[in-house]
Coordinates of C-alpha atoms in Angstrom, one line a residue:
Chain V
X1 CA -47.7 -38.9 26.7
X2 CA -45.3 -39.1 24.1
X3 CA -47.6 -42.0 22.4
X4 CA -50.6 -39.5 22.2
X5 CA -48.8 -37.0 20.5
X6 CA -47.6 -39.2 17.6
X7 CA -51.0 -40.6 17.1
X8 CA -52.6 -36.7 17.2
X9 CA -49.8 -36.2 14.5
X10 CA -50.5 -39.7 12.7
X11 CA -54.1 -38.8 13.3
X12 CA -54.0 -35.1 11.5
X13 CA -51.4 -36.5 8.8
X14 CA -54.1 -39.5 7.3
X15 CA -56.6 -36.4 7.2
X16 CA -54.1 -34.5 4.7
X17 CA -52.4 -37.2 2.8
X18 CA -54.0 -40.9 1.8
X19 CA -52.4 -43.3 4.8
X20 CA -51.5 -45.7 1.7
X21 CA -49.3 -42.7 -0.2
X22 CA -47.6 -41.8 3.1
X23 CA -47.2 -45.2 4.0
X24 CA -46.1 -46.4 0.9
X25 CA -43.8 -43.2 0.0
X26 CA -41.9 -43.7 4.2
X27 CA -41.4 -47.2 3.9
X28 CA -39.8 -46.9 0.4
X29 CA -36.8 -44.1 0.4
X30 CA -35.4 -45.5 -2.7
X31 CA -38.6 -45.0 -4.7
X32 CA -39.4 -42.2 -3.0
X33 CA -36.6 -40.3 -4.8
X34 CA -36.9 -42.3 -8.1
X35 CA -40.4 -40.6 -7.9
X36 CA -39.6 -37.1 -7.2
X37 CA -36.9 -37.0 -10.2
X38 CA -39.1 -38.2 -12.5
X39 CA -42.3 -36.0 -11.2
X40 CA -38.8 -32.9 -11.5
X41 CA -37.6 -34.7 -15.1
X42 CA -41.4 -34.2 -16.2
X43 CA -41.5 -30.7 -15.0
X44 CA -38.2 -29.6 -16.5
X45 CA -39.2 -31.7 -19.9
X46 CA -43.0 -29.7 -20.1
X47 CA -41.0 -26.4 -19.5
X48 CA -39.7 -27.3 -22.9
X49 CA -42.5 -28.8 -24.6
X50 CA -40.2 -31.7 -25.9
X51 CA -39.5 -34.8 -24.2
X52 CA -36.1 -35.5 -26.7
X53 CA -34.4 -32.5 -24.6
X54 CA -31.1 -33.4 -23.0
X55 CA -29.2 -30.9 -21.6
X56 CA -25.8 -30.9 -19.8
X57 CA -24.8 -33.9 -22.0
X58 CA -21.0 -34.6 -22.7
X59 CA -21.9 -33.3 -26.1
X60 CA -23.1 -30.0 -24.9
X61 CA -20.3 -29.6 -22.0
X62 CA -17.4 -30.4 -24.2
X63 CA -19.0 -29.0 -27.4
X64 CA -19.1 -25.1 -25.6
X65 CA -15.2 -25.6 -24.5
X66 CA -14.6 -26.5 -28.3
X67 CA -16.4 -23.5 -29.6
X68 CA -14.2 -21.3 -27.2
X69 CA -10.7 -23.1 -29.4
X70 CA -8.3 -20.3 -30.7
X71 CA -9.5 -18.0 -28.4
X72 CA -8.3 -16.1 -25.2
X73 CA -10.4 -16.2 -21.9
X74 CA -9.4 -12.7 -19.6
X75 CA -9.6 -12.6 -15.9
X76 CA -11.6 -10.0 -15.2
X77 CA -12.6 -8.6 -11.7
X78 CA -15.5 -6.0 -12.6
X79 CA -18.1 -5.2 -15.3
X80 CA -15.8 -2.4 -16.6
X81 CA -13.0 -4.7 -17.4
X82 CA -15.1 -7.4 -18.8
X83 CA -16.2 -5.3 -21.2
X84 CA -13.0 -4.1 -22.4
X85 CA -12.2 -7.9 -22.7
X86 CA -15.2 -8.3 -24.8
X87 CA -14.5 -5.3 -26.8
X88 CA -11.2 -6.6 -27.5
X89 CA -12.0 -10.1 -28.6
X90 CA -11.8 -12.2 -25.7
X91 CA -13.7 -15.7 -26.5
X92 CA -14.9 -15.6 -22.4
X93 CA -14.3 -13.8 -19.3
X94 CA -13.3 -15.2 -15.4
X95 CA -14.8 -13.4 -13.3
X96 CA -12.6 -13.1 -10.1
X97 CA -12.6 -11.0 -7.2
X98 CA -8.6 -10.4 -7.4
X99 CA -6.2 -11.3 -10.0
X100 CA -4.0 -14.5 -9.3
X101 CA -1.2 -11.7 -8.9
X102 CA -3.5 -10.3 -6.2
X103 CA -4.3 -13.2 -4.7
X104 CA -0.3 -14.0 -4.0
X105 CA 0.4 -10.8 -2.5
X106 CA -2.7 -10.4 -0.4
X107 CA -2.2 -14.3 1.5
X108 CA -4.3 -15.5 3.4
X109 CA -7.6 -18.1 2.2
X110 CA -8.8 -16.9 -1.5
X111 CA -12.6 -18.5 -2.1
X112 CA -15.0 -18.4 -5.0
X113 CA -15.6 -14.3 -5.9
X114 CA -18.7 -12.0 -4.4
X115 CA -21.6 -13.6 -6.4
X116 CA -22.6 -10.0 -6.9
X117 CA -19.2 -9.0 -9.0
X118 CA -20.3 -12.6 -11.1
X119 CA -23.3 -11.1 -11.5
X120 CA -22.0 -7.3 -12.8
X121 CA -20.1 -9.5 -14.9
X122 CA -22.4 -11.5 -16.4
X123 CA -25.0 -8.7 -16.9
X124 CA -22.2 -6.9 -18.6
X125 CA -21.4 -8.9 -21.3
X126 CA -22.9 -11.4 -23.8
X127 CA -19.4 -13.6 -24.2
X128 CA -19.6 -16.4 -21.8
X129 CA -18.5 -16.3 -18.0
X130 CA -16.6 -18.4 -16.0
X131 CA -15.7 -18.0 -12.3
X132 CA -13.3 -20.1 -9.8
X133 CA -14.9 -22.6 -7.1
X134 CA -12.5 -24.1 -4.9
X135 CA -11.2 -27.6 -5.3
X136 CA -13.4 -29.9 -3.8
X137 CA -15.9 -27.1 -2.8
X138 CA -19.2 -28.9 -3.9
X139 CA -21.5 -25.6 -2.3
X140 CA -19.3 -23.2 -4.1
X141 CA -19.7 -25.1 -7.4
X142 CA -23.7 -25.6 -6.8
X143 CA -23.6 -21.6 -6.3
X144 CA -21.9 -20.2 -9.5
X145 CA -24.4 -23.0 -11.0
X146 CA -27.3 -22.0 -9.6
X147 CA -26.4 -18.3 -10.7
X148 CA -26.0 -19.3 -14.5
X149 CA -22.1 -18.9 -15.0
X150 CA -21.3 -20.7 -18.5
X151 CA -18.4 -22.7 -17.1
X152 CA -16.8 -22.9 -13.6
X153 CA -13.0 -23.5 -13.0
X154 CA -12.1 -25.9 -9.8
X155 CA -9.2 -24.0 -9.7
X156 CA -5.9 -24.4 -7.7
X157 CA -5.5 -20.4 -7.8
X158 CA -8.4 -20.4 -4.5
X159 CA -7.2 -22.3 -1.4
X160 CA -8.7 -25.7 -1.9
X161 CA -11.3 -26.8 0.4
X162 CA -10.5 -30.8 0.4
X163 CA -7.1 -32.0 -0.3
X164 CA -8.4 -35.2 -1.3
X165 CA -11.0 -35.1 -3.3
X166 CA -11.9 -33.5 -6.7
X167 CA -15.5 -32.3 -7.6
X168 CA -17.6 -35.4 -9.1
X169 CA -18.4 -32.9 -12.0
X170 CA -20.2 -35.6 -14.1
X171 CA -22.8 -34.5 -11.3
X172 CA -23.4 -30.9 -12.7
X173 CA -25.4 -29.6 -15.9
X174 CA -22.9 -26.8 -15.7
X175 CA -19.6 -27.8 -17.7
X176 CA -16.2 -27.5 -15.5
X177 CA -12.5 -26.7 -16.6
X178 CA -9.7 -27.9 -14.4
X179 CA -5.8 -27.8 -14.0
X180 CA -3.3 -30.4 -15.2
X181 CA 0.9 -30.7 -15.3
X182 CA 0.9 -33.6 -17.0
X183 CA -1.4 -36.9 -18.4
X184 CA -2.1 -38.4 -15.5
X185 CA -3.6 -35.3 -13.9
X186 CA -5.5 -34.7 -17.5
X187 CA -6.8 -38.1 -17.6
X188 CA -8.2 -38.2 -13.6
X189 CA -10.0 -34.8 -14.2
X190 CA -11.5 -36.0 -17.5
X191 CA -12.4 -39.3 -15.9
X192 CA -14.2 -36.8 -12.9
X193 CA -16.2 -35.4 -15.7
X194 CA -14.3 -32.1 -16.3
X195 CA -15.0 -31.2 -19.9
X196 CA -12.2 -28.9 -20.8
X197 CA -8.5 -29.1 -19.1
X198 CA -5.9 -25.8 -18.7
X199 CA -2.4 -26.8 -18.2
X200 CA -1.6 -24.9 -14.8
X201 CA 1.6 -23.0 -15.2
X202 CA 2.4 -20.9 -12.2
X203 CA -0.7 -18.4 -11.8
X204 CA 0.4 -14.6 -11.0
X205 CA 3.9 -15.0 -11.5
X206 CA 4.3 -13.7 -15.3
X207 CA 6.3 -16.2 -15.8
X208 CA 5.7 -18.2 -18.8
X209 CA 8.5 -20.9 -17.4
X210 CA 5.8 -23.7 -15.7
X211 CA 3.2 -23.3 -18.5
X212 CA 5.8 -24.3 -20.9
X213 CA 6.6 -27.6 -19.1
X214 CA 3.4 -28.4 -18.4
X215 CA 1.9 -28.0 -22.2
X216 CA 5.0 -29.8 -23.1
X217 CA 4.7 -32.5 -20.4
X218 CA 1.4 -33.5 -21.5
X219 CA 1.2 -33.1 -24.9
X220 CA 4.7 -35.1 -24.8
X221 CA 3.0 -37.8 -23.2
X222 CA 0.0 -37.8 -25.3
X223 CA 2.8 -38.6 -28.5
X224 CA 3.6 -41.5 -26.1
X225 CA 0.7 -42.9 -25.3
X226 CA -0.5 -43.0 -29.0
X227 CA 2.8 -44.7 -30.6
X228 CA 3.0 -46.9 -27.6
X229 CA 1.6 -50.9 -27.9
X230 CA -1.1 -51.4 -26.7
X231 CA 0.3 -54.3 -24.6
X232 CA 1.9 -51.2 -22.6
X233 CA -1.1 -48.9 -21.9
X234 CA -2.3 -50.7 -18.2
X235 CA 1.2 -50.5 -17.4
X236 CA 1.3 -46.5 -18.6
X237 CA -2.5 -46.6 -16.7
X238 CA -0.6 -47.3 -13.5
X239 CA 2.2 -45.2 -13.4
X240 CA 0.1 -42.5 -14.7
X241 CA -2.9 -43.1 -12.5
X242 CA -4.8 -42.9 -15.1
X243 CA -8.1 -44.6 -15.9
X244 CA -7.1 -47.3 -18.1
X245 CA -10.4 -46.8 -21.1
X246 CA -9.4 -43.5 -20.8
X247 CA -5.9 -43.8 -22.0
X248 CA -7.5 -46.0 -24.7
X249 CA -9.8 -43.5 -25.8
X250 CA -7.0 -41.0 -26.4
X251 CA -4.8 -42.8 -27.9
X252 CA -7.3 -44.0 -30.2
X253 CA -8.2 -40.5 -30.4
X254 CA -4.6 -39.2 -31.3
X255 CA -5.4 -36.1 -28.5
X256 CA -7.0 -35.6 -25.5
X257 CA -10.5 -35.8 -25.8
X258 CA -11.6 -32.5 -24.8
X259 CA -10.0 -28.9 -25.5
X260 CA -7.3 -28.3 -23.2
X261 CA -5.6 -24.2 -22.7
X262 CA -2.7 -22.6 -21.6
X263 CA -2.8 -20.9 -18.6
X264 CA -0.5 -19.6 -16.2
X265 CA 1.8 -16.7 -16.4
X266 CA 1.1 -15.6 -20.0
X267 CA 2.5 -11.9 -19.9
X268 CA 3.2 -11.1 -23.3
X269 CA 1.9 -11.2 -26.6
X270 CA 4.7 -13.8 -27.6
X271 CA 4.0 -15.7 -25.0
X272 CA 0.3 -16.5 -25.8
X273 CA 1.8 -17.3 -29.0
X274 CA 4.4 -19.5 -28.1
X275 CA 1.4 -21.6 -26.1
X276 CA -0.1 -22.0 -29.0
X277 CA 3.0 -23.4 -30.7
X278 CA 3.2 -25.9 -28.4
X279 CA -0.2 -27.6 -29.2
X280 CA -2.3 -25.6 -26.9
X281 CA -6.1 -24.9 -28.4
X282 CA -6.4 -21.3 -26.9
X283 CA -5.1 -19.4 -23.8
X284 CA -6.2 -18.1 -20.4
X285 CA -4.7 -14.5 -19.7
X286 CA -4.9 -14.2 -15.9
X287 CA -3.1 -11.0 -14.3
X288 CA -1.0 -10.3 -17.9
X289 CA -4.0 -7.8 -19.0
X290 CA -5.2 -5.8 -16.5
X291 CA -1.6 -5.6 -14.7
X292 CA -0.7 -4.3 -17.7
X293 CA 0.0 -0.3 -18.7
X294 CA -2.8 -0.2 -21.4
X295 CA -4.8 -3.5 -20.7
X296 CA -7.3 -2.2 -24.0
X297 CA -4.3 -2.0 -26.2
X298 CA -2.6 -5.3 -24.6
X299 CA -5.9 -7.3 -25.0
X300 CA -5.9 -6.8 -28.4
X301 CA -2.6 -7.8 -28.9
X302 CA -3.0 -10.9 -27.1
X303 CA -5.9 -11.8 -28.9
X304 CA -4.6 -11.1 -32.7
X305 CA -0.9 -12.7 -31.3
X306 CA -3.3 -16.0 -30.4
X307 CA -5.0 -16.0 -33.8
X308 CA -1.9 -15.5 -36.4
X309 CA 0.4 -17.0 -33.9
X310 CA 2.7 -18.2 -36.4
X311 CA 3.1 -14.9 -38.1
X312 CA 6.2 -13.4 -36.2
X313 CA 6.0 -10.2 -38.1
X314 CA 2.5 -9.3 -36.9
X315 CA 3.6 -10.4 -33.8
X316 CA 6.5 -8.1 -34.0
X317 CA 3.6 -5.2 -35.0
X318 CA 1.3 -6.1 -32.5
X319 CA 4.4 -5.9 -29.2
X320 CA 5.4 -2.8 -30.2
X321 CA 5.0 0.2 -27.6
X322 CA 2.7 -2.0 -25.1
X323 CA 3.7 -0.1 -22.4
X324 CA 5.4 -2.5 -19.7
X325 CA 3.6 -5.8 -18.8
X326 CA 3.3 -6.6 -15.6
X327 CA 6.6 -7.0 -13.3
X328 CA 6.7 -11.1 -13.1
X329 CA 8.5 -13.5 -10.5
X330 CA 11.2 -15.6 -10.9
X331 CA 9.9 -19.0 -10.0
X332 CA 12.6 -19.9 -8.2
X333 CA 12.0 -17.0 -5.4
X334 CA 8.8 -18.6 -4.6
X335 CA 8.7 -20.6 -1.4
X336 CA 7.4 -24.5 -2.0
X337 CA 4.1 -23.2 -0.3
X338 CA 3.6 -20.4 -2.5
X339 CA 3.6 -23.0 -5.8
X340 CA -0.2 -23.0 -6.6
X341 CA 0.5 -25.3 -9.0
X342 CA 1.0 -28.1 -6.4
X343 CA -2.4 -27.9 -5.4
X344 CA -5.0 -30.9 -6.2
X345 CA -3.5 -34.0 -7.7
Chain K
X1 CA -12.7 -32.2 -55.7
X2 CA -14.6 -29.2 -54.9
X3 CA -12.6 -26.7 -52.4
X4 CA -14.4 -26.0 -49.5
X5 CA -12.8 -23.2 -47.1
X6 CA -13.5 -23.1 -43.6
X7 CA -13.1 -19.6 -41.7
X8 CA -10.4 -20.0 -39.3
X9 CA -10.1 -16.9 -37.0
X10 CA -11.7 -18.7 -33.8
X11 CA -14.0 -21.5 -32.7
X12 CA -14.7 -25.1 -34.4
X13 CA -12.7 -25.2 -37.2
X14 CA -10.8 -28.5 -37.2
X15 CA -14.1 -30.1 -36.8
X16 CA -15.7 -28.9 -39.6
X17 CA -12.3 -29.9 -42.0
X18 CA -12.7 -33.5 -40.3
X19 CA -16.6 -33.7 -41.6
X20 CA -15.4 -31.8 -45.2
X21 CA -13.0 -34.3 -45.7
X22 CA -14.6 -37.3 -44.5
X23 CA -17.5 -36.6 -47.3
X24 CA -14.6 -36.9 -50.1
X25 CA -14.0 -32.7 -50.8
X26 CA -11.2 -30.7 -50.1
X27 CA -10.8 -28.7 -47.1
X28 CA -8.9 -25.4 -46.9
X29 CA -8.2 -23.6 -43.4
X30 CA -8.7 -19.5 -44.3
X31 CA -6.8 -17.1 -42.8
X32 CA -6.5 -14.8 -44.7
X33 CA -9.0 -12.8 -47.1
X34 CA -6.8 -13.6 -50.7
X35 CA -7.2 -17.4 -49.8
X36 CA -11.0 -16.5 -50.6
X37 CA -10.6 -16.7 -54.1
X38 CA -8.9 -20.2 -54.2
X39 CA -12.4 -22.0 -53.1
X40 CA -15.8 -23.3 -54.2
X41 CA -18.2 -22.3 -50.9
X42 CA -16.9 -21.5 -47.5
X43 CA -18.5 -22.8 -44.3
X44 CA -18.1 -20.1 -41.0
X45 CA -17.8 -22.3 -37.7
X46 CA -19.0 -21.6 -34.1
X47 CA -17.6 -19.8 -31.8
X48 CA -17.9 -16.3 -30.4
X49 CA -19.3 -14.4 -33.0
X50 CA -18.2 -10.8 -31.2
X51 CA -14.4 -12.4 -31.3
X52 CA -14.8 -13.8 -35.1
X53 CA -16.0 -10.2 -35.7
X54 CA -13.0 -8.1 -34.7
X55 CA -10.7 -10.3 -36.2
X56 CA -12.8 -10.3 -39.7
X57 CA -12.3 -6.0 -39.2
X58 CA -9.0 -6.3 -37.8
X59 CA -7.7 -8.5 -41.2
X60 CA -9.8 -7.0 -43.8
X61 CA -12.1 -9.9 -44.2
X62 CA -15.8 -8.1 -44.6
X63 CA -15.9 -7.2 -48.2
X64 CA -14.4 -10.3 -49.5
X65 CA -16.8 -12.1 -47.4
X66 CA -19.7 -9.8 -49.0
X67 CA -18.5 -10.0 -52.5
X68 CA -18.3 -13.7 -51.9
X69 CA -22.1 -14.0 -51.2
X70 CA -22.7 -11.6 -53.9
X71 CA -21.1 -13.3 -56.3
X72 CA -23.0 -16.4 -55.9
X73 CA -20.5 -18.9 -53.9
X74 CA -22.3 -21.0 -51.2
X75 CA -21.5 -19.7 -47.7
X76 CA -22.7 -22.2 -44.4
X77 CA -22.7 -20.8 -41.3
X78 CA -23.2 -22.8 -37.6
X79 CA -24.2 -21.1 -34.7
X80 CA -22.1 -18.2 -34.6
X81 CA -21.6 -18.5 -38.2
X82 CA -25.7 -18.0 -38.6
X83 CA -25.5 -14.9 -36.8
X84 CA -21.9 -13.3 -39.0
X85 CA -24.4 -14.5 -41.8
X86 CA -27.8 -12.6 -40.8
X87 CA -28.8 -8.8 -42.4
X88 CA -30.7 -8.1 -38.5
X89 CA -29.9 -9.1 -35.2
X90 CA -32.4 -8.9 -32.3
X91 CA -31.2 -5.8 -30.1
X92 CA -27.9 -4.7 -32.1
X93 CA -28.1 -1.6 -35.3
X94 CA -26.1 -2.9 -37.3
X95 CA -25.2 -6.6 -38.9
X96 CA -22.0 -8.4 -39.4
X97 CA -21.5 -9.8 -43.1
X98 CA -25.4 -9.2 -43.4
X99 CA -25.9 -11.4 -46.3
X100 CA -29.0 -13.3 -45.6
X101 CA -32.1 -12.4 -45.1
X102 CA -33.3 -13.2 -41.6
X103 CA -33.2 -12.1 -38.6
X104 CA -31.5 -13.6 -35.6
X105 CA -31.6 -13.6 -32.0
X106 CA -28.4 -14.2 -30.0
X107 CA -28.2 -16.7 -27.1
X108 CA -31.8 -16.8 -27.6
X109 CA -32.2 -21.0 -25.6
X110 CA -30.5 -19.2 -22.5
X111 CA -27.0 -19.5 -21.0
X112 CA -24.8 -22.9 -21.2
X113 CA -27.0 -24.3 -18.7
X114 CA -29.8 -24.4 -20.6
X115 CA -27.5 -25.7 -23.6
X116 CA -29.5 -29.1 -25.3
X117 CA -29.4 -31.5 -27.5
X118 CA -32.4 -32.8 -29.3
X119 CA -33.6 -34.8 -32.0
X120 CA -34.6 -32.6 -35.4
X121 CA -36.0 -33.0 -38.5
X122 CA -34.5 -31.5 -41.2
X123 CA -36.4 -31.1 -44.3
X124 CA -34.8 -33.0 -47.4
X125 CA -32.1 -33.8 -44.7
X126 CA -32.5 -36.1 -42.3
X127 CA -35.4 -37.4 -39.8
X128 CA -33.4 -37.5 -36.9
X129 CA -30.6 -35.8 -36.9
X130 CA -29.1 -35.1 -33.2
X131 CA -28.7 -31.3 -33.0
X132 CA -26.4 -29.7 -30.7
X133 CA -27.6 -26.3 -29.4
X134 CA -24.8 -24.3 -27.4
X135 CA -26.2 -20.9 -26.6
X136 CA -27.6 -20.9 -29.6
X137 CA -29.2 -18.2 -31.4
X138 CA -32.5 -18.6 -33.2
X139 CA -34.2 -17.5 -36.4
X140 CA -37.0 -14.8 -35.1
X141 CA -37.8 -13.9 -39.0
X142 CA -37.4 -15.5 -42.4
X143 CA -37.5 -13.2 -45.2
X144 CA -40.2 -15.0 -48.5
X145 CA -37.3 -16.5 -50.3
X146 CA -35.9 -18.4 -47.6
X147 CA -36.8 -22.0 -46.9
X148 CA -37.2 -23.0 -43.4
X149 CA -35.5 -26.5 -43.0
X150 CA -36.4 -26.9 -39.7
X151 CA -37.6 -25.9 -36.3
X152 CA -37.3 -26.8 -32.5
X153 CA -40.3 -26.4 -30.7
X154 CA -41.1 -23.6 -33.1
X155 CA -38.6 -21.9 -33.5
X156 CA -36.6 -21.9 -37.0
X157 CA -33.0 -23.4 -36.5
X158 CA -32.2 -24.1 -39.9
X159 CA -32.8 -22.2 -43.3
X160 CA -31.9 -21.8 -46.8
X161 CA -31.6 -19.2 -49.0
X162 CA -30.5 -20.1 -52.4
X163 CA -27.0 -20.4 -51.6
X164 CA -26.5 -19.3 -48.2
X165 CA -27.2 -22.2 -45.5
X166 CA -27.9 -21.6 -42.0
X167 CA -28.2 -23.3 -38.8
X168 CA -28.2 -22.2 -34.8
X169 CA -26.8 -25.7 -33.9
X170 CA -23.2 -27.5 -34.5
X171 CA -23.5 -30.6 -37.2
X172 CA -19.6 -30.8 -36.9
X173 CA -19.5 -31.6 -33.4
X174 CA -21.1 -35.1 -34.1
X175 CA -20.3 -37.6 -36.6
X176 CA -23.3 -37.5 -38.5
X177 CA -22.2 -35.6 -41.9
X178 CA -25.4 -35.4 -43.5
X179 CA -25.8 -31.4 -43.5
X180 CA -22.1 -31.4 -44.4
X181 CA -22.7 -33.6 -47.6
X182 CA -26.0 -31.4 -48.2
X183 CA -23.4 -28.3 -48.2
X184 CA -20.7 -29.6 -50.2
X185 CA -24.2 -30.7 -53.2
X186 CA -25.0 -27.3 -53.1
X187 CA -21.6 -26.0 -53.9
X188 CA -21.5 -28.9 -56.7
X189 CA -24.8 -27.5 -58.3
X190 CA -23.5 -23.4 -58.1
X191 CA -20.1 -24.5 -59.9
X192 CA -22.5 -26.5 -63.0

């Protein structure tokens, strides 16, 4: 019975496809798939009219973090406030559905935004968008890139969904920015394929305490690694756990070799300045903006503080009458569980 | 040595100083609009173009960048750059320095998915130079005295007119420094 039915099946397949294709195409998976990516390569490369079209190279991944340098990217968690961000310089917005801030006090599991307030967002503005996926959340991360967002952040500020492993973001066409405290954290999401790095601070806290030791801690490191033999880099390689050509490449390099940003509990004007001090090539403004008294006013100030950050006067101008930033928490009163920063590895 | 500055309010601008100095001129980070008169031409780097804006209002920067134009010094502009350079933009009233006569679409590839590198060739430049496009704009419209120097798949990504250069992709963010070079001879032949 059950033998009839595969040969009516067999039967009605050899009228539809040559037996030799189907044959052929079952009996070899491997070149099966080989097949349909180049028969999807061909597509995408006649869409273009040009076969010398790459796109989502290192080049083009890294290349649109290093355009964004000297530049402040504001969470933003509706078209209206995106557009006050864009309006008041911001280099990109992140489009959330809360505020780190908000995220702390409301608990419970925080996961990649309503693609529909990504969408407001992104209809609202031309500045590039960014929006969080959650660590190790390959679905979320094929989502936000199937929608278009510029850049996605596997971000520690969601609850992660793996507590083991990262994204493989060499995978994606979209580019990815991730977290780091020090090197060795850098290094493994560069050697994943993030193309730009944020040092984590402590998200929602206003607190500019972790962001500082985190900039520091890597940048410190970095000064290391470059004066250090070379005799002593597998050694650094292993206590970092670090990919060892990596370490090479940077201290060949002199820096990291992609853009890395402040982020984390920048609540003042001074304090996206005093990021920038510390070696950082721009700054992510989470909850400082729009927890703020006049977020319009504030934006602007952040922005301007970031550009001329070594020009204390202006700074002094531009931190006048802000109104009062948002309320801030002493890290200290967070319980260990609380500490987003200890997410990922 | 001739000065070259390069606009330093956002985006690519230690990149651009690397290629300046590795073809033997000197490069000046501006920050302010008085530096303007210290320098031979002045390059404007990617980066967000609404962002560079406000701070070139917010410091005072527009008529000493017009006046520069106007009074003959070579200006360059990449990506964003193209678009602070361009007298019309696609869908917006009103131009930025507006120096240059073309006009410009914005983000006119698509968004940074669609972002590419290709081979181009650039006329009097280079065969095969490898251009990278991050939501780049485009030339739509070249006014008759400027010289297209090249297009990708029609479309006009780099142009010249007389001393204003122009392209929608980023030369600095590779180490090829040909355009660079071709920049710093046109700077040479407006100081003779």
């Amino acid at each position: 019975m059950t033998g009839a039915l595969f040969y009516c099946l067999f039967s009605l397949g050899k009228k539809l496809i040559p037996i030799d294709l189907v044959d052929f195409l079952s009996k070899n998976d491997e070149l099966r798939k080989k097949t349909k990516d180049r028969f999807l390569l061909q597509a995408k490369n006649s869409r273009r009219g040009d076969r010398n079209v790459k796109t989502g190279t290192d080049h083009v991944k890294r290349g649109m973090a290093e355009m964004q340098k000297g530049g402040v990217i504001m969470d933003v968690v509706n078209a209206e406030q995106a557009r006050i961000a864009e309006e008041a310089g911001a280099v990109a917005v992140m489009a959330l559905e809360r505020v780190p801030s908000d995220i702390r006090a409301a608990g419970g599991v925080a996961r990649m935004a309503d693609p529909r307030i990504v969408e407001q967002v992104m209809n609202a503005v031309s500045i590039p968008v960014m929006a969080k996926a959650r660590i190790g959340h390959i679905v979320e991360a094929r989502v936000l890139e199937a929608m278009g967002v510029d850049y996605i952040d596997e971000s520690e500020v969601l609850t992660p969904a793996d507590e083991e492993f990262h994204l493989n973001k060499r995978d994606y066409t979209v580019p990815f920015v991730c977290g780091c405290r020090d090197l060795g954290e850098a290094a493994r999401r560069i050697g994943e394929g993030a193309s730009m790095l944020r040092t984590k601070g402590e998200p929602g806290t206003g607190n500019i305490v972790e962001a500082v030791r985190h900039i520091r801690k890597v940048n410190a490191q970095v000064r290391k690694l470059v004066h250090m033999s070379e005799d002593e880099v597998m050694t650094e390689a292993k206590l970092l756990g670090a990919p060892y050509e990596l370490l090479l490449e940077i201290k060949r390099l002199g820096r990291l070799p992609v853009v890395n940003f402040a982020a984390g509990g920048v609540a003042t004007p001074a304090d996206a300045a005093l990021m920038m001090e510390l070696g950082a090539d721009g700054v992510f403004v989470g909850s400082g903006i729009f927890k703020s008294e006049n977020p319009a006013k504030f934006a602007r100030a952040i922005v301007e503080a970031t550009t001329h950050y070594q020009d204390y006067k202006l700074i002094a101008e531009l931190s006048k009458e802000l109104g009062t930033p948002m309320k801030g928490i002493e890290i200290s009163a967070l319980a260990p569980e609380a500490r987003m920063q200890e997410r990922g590895w | 040595m001739v000065k070259v500055g390069v606009l330093a309010l956002q985006g690519a601008v230690r990149e651009h100083i690397q290629a300046i100095e590795a073809c033997g001129a000197e490069a000046v980070i501006i920050k302010k609009n008085e530096q303007l008169e210290e320098i031979d031409g002045l390059v404007i780097p990617g980066g967000e173009s609404t962002a560079i804006r406000r701070l070139i209002d917010k410091y005072n920067f527009m008529e000493g960048l017009k006046s520069f134009a106007q009074n003959g010094k070579p200006m360059f502009g990449t990506c964003a750059g193209l678009i602070l350079l361009a007298k019309n933009l696609v869908g917006d009233d009103e131009p930025h320095i507006g120096v240059m006569d073309v006009t410009v679409e914005r983000n006119s590839f698509g968004r940074q998915r669609e972002s590419f590198e290709a081979n181009l060739d650039i006329a009097g430049i280079a065969d095969d130079f490898n251009a990278v496009f991050i939501r780049a704009p485009h030339i739509v419209q070249a006014g008759e005295n400027v010289e297209v120097l090249a297009k990708h798949n029609e479309r006009i990504v780099m142009a010249r007119e007389g001393n204003l250069l122009g392209c929608s992709f980023h030369p600095e963010l590779t180490d090829d420094y040909r355009i660079t070079a071709y920049f710093i001879n046109m700077i040479k032949e407006s100081i003779v």
